[in-house]
Coordinates of N, CA, C and O in Angstrom, one line a residue:
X1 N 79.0 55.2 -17.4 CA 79.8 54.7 -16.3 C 79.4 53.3 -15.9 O 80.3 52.5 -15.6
X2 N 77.8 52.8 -15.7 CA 77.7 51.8 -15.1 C 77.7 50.4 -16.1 O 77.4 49.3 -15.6
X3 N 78.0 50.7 -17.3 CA 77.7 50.2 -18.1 C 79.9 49.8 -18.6 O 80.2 48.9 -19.4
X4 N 80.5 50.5 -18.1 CA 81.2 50.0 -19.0 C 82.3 49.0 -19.0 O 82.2 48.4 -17.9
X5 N 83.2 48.6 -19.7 CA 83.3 47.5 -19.8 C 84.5 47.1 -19.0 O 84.4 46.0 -18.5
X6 N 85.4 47.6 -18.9 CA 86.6 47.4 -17.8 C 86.2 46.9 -16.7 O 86.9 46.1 -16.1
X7 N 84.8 47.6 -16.0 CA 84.2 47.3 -14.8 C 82.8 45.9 -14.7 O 82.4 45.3 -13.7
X8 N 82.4 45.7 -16.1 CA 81.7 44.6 -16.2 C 82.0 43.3 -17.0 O 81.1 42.6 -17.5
X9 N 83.0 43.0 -17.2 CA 84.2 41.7 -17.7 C 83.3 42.2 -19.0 O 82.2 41.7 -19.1
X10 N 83.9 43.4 -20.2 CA 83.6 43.4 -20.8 C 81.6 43.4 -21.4 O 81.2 42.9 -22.5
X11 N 81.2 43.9 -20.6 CA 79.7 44.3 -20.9 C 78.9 42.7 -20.5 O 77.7 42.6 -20.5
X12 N 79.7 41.6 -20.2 CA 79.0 40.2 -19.4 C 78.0 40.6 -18.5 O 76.9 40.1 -18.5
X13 N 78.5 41.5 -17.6 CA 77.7 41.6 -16.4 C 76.9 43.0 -16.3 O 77.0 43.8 -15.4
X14 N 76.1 43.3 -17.6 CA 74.7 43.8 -17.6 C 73.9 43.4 -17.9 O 74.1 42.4 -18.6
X15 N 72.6 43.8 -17.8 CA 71.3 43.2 -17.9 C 70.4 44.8 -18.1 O 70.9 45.9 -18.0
X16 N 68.8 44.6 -18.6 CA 68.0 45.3 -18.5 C 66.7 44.6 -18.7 O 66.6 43.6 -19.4
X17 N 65.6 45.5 -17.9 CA 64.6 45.4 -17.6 C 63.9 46.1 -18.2 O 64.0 47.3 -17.9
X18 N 62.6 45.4 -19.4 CA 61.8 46.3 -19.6 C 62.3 47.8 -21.0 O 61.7 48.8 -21.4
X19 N 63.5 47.3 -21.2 CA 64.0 47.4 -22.6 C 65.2 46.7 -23.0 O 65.8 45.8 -22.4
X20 N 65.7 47.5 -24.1 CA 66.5 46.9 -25.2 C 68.1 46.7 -24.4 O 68.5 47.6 -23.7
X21 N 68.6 45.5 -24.7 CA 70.0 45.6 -24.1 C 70.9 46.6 -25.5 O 71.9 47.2 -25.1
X22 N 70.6 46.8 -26.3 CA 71.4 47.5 -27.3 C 71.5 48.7 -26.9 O 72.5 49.4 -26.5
X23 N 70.4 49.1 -27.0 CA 70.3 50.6 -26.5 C 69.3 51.4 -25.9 O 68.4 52.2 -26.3
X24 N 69.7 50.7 -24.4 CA 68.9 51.4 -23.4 C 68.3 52.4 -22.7 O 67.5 52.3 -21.8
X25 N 68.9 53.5 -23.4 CA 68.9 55.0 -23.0 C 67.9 55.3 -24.0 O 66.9 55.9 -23.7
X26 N 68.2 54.9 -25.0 CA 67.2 55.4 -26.0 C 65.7 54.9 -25.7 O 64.8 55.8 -25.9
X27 N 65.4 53.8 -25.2 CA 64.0 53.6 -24.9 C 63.8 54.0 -24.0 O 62.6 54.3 -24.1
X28 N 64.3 54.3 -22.4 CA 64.1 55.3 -21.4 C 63.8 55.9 -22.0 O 62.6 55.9 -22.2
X29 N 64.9 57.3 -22.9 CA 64.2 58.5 -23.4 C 62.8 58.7 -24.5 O 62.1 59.7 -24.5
X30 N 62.7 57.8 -25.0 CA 61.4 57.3 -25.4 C 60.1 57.1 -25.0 O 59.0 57.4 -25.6
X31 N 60.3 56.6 -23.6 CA 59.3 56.8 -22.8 C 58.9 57.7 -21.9 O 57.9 57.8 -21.3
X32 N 60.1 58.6 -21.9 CA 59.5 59.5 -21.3 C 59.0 60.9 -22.3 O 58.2 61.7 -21.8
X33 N 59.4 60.9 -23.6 CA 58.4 61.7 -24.5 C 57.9 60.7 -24.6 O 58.9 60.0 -24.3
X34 N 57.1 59.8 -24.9 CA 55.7 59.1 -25.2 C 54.8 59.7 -23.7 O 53.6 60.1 -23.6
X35 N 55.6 59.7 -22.8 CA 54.4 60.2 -21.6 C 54.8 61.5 -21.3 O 54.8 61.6 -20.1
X36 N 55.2 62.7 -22.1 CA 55.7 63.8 -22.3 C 56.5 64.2 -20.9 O 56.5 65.4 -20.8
X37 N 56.9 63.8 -20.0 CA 57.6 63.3 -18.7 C 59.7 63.8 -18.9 O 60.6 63.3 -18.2
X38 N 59.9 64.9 -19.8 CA 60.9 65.1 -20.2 C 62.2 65.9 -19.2 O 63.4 65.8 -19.1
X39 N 61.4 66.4 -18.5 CA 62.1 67.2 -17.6 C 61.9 66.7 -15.9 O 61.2 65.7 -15.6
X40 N 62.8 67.7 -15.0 CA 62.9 66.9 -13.9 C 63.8 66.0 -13.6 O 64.6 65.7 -14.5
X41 N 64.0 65.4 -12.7 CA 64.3 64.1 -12.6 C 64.3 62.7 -13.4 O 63.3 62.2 -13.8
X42 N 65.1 62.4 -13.6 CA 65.6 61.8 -14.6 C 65.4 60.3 -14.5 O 64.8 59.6 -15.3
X43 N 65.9 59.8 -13.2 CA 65.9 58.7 -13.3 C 66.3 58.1 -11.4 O 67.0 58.8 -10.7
X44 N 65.9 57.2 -11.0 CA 66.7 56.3 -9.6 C 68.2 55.3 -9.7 O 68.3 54.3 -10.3
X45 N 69.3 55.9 -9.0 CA 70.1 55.2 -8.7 C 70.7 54.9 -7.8 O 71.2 55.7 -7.0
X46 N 70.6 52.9 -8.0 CA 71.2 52.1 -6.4 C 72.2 51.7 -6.8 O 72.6 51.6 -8.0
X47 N 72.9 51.5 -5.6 CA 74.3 50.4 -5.4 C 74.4 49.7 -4.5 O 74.7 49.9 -3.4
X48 N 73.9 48.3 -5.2 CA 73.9 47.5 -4.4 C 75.3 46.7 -3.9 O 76.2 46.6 -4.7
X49 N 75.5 46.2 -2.5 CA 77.2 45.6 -2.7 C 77.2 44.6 -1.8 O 76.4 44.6 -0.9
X50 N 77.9 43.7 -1.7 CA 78.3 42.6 -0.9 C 79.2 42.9 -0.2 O 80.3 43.3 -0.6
X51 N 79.1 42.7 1.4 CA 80.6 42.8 1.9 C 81.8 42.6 1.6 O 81.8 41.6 0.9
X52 N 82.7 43.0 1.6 CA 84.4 43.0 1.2 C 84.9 41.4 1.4 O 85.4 40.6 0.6
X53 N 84.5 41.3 3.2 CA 84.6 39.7 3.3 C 83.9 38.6 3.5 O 84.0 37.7 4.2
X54 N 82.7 39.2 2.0 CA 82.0 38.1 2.0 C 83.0 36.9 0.8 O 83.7 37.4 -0.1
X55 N 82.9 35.5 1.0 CA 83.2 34.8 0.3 C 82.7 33.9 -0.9 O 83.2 32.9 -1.4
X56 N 81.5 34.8 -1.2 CA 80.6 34.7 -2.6 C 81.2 35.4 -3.2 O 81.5 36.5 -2.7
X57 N 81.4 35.0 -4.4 CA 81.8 36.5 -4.8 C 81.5 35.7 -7.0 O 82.4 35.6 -7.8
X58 N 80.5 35.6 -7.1 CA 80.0 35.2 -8.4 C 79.3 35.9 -8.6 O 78.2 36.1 -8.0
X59 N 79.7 36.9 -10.1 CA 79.3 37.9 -10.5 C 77.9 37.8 -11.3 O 76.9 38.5 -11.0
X60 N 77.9 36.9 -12.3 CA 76.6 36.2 -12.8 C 75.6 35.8 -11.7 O 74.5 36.2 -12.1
X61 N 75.4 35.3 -10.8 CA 74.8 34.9 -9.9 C 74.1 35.9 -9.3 O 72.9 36.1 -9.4
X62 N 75.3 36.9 -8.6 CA 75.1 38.5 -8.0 C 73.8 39.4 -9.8 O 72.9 40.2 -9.8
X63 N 74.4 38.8 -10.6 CA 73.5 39.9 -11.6 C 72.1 39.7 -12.1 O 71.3 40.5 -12.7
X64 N 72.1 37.7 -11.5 CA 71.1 37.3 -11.5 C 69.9 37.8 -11.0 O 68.9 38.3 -11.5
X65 N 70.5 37.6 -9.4 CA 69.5 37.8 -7.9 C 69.4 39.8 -8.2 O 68.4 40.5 -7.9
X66 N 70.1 40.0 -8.5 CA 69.7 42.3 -8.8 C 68.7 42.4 -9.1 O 67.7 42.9 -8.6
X67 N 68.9 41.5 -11.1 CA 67.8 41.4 -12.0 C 66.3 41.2 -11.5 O 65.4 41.9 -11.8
X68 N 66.2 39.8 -10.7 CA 65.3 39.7 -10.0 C 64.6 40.3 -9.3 O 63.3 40.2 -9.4
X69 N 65.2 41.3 -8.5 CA 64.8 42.4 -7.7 C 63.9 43.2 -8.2 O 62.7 43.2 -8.1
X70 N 64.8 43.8 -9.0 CA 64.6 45.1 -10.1 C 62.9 44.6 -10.9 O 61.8 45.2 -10.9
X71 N 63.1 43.3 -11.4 CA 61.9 43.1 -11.8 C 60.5 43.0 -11.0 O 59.4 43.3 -11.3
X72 N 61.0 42.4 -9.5 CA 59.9 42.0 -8.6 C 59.8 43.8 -7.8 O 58.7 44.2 -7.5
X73 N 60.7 44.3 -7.6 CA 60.2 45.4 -7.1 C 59.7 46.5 -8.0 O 58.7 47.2 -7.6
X74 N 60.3 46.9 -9.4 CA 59.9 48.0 -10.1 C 59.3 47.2 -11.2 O 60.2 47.2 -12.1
X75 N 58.5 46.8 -11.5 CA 57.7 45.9 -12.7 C 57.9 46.8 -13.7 O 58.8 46.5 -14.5
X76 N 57.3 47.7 -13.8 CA 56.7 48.6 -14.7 C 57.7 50.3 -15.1 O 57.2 51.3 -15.7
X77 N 59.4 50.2 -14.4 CA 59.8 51.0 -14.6 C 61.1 49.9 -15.5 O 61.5 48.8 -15.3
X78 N 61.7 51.2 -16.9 CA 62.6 50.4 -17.3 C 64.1 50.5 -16.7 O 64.5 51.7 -16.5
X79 N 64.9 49.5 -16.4 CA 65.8 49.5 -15.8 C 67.5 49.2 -16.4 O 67.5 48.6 -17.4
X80 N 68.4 49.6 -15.9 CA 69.6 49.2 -16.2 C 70.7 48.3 -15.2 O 71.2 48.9 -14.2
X81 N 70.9 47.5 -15.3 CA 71.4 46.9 -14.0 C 73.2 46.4 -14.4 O 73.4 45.9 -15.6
X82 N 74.3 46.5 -13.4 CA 75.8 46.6 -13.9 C 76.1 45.9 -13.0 O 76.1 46.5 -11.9
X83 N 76.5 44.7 -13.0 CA 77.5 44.4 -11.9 C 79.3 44.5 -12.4 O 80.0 44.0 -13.3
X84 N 79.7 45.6 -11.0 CA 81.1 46.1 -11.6 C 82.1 44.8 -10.4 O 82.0 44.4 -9.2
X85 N 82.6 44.7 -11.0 CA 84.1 44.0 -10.1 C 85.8 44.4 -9.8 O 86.8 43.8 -9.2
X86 N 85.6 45.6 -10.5 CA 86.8 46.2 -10.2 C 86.9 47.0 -8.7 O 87.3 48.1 -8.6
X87 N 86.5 46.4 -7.9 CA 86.6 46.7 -6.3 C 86.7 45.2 -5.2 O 86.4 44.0 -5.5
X88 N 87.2 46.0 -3.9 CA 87.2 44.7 -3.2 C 85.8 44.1 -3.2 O 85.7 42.9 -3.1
X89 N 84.7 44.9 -3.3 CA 83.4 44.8 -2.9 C 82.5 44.4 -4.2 O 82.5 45.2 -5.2
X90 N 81.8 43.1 -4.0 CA 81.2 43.3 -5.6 C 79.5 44.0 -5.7 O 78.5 43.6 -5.1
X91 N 79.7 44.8 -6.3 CA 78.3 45.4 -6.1 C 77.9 45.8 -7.5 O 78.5 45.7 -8.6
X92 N 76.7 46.2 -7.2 CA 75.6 45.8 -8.7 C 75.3 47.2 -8.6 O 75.1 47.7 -7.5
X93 N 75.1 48.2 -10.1 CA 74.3 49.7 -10.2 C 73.3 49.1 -10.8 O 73.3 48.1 -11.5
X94 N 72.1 50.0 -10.3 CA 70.9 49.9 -11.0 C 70.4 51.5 -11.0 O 70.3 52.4 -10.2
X95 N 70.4 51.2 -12.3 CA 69.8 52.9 -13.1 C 68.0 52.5 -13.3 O 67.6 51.5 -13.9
X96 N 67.5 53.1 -12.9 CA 65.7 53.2 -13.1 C 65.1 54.2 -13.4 O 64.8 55.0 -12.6
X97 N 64.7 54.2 -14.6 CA 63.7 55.1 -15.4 C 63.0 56.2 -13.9 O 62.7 55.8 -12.8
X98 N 63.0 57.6 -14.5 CA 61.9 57.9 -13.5 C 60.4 57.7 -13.8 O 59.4 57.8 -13.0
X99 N 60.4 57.4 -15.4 CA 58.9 57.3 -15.6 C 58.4 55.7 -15.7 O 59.0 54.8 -16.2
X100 N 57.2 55.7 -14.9 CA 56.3 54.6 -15.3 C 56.1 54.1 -16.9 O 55.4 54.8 -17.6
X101 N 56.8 53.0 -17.3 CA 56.5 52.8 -18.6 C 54.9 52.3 -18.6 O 54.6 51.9 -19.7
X102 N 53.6 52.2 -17.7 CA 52.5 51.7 -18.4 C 52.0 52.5 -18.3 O 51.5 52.9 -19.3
X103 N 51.8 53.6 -16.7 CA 51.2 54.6 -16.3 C 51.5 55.8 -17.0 O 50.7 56.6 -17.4
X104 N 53.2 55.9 -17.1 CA 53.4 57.3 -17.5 C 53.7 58.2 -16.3 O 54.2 59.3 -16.5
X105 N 53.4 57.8 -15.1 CA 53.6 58.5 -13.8 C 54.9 58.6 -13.5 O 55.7 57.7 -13.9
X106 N 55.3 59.5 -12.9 CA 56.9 60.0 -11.9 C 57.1 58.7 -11.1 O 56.1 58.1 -10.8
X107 N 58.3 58.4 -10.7 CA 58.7 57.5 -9.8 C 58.6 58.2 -8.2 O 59.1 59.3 -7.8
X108 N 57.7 57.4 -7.5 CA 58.1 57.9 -6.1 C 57.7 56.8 -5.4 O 57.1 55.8 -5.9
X109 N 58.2 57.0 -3.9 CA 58.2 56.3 -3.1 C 58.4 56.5 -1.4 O 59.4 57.0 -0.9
X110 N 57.2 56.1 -0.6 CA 57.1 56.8 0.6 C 57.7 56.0 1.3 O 58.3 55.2 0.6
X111 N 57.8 56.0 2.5 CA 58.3 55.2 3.3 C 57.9 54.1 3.6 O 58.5 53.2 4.2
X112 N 56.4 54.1 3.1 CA 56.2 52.3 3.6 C 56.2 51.9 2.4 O 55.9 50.7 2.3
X113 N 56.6 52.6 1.1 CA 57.1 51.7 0.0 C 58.1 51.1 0.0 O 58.2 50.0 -0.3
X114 N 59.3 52.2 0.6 CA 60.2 51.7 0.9 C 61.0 50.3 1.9 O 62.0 49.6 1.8
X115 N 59.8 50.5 3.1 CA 59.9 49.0 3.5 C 59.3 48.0 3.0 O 59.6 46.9 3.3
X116 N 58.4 48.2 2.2 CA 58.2 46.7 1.6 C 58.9 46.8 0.3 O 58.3 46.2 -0.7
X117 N 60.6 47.5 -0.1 CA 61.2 47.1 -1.1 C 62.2 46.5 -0.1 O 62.8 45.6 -0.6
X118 N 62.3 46.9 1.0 CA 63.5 46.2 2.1 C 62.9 44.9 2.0 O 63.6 44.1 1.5
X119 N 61.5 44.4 2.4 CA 61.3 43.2 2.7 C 61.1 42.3 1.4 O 61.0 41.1 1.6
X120 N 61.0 42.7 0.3 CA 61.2 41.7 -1.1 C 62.2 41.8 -1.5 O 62.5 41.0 -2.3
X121 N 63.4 42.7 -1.1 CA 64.4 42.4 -1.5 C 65.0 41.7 -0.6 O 65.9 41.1 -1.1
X122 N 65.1 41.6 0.9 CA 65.7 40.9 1.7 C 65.4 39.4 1.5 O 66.2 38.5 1.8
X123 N 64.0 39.2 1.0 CA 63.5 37.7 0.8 C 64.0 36.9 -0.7 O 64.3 35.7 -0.8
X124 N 64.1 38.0 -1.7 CA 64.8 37.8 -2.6 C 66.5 37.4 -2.0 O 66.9 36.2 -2.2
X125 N 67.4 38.4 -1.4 CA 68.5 37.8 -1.3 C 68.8 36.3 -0.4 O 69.6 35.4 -0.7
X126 N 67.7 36.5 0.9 CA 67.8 34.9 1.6 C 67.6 33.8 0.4 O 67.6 32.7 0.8
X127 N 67.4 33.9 -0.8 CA 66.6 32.8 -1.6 C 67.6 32.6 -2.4 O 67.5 31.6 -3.0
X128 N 69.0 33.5 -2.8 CA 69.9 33.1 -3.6 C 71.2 33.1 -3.0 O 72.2 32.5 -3.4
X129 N 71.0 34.0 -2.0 CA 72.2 34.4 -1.5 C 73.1 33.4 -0.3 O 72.8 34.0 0.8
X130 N 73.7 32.6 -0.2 CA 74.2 31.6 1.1 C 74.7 31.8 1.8 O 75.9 31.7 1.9
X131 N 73.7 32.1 3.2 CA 73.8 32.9 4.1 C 75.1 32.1 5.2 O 75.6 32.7 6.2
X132 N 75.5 31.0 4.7 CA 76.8 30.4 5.5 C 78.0 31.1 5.0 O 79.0 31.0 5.8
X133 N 78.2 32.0 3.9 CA 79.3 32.6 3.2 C 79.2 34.1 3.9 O 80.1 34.9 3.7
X134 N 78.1 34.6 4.8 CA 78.1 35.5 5.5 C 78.9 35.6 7.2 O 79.3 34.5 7.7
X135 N 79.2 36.4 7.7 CA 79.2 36.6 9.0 C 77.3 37.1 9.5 O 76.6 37.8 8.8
X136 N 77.1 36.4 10.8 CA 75.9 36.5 11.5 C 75.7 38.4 11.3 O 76.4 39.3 11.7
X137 N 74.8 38.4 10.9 CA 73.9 39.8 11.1 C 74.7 40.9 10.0 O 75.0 42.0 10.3
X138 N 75.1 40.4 8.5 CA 75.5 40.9 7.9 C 74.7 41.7 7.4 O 73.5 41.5 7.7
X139 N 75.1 42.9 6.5 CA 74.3 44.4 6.3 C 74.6 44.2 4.3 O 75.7 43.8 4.1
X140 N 74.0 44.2 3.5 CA 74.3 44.8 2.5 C 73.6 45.9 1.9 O 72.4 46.2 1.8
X141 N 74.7 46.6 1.6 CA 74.4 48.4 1.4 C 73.8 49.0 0.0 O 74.3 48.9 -1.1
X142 N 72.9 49.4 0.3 CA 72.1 50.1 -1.1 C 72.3 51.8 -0.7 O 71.8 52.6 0.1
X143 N 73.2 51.7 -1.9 CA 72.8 53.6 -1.4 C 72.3 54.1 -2.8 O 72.8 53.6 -3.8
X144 N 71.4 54.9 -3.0 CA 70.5 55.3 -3.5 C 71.1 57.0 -3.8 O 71.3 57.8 -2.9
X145 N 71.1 57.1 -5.5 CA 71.4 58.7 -5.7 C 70.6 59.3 -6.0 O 70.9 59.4 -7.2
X146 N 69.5 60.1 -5.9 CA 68.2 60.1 -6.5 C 68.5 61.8 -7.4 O 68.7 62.8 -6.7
X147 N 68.6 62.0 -8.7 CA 69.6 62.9 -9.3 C 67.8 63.9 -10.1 O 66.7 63.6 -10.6
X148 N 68.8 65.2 -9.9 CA 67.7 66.3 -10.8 C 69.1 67.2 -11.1 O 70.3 67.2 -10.9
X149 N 68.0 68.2 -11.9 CA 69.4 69.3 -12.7 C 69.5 69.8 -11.8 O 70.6 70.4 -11.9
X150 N 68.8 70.2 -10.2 CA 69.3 71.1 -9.3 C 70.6 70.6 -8.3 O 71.6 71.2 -8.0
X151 N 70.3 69.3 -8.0 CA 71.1 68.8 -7.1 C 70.8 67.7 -6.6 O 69.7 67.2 -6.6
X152 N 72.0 66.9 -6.2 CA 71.8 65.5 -5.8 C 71.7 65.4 -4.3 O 72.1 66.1 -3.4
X153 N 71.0 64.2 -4.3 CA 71.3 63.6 -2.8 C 71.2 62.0 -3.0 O 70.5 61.3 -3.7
X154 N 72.3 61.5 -1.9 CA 72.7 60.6 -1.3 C 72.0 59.8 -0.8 O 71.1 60.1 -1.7
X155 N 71.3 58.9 -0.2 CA 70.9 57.8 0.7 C 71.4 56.7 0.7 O 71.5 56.1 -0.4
X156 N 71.8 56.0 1.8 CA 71.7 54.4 2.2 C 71.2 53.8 2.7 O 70.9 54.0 3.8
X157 N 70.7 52.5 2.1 CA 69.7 51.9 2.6 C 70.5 50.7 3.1 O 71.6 50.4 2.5
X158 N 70.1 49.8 4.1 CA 70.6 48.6 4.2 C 69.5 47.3 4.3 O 68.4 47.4 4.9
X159 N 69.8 46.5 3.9 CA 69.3 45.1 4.0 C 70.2 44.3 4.8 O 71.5 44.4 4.8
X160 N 69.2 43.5 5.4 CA 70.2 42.5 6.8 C 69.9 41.2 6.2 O 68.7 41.2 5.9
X161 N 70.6 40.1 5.8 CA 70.6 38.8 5.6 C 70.6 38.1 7.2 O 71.5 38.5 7.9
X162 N 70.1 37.6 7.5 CA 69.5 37.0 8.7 C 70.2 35.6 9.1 O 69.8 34.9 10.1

């Protein structure tokens, strides 16, 4: 789904982290039998998005500044990143390995991990993102699906551009 091509001008607007753009699933699943890590939880997924009326709306740019993210906040987990444009809203998926590709460890993250991905990623977006193309005290929405064979759950996260 996040990969495909109606939604990413034809596969232009993906990227990956930490494996193969060919075939990315397969080195996830790779890694997780190399750290025998097979079951469980699978993997982290965000969506990131730009307001509806924001007036940026460069999808390269947007898949740039994700990439960036993804790299500065999860180093060491491998990633898949989609910026889709078939909505009013342009927003970016990011699929992330649950396994640590150097460790081998599960993905987790407490709460004050989680604020210091709010604050590298908020510093990240003030650095690409042109905060004059905003309205004052804009929100962009990360919601987070964090998926097992039992059941999903939802979260949103927001970042504030200042």
């Amino acid at each position: 789904y996040i990969t495909d091509g109606v939604k990413t001008e034809g596969g232009k607007l993906v990227a990956t982290h930490g494996c193969s753009t060919s075939h990315p699933l397969q080195d996830i699943f790779s890694a997780k039998k190399l750290h025998n890590k097979t079951h469980g939880k699978q993997g982290e997924h965000f969506v990131l998005s730009l307001p509806p009326r924001c007036s940026e709306r460069e999808p390269l740019k947007f898949l740039s500044t994700v990439t960036e993210i993804v790299r500065t906040v999860y180093p060491e987990f491998m990633s898949v990143i989609a910026v889709h444009t078939d909505s009013k809203a342009l927003h970016a998926h990011v699929l992330i390995n649950s396994v640590n590709s150097v460790t081998g460890h599960k993905f987790s993250q407490s709460p004050l991990d989680l604020n210091r991905v709010k604050q590298k990623t908020n510093g990240i977006l003030k650095k690409h993102l042109n905060p004059s193309h905003y309205p004052p005290k804009t929100r962009i929405n990360i919601n987070e699906r964090s998926q097992s064979h039992e059941r999903k759950v939802t979260h949103k996260k927001q970042f504030q551009i200042n």
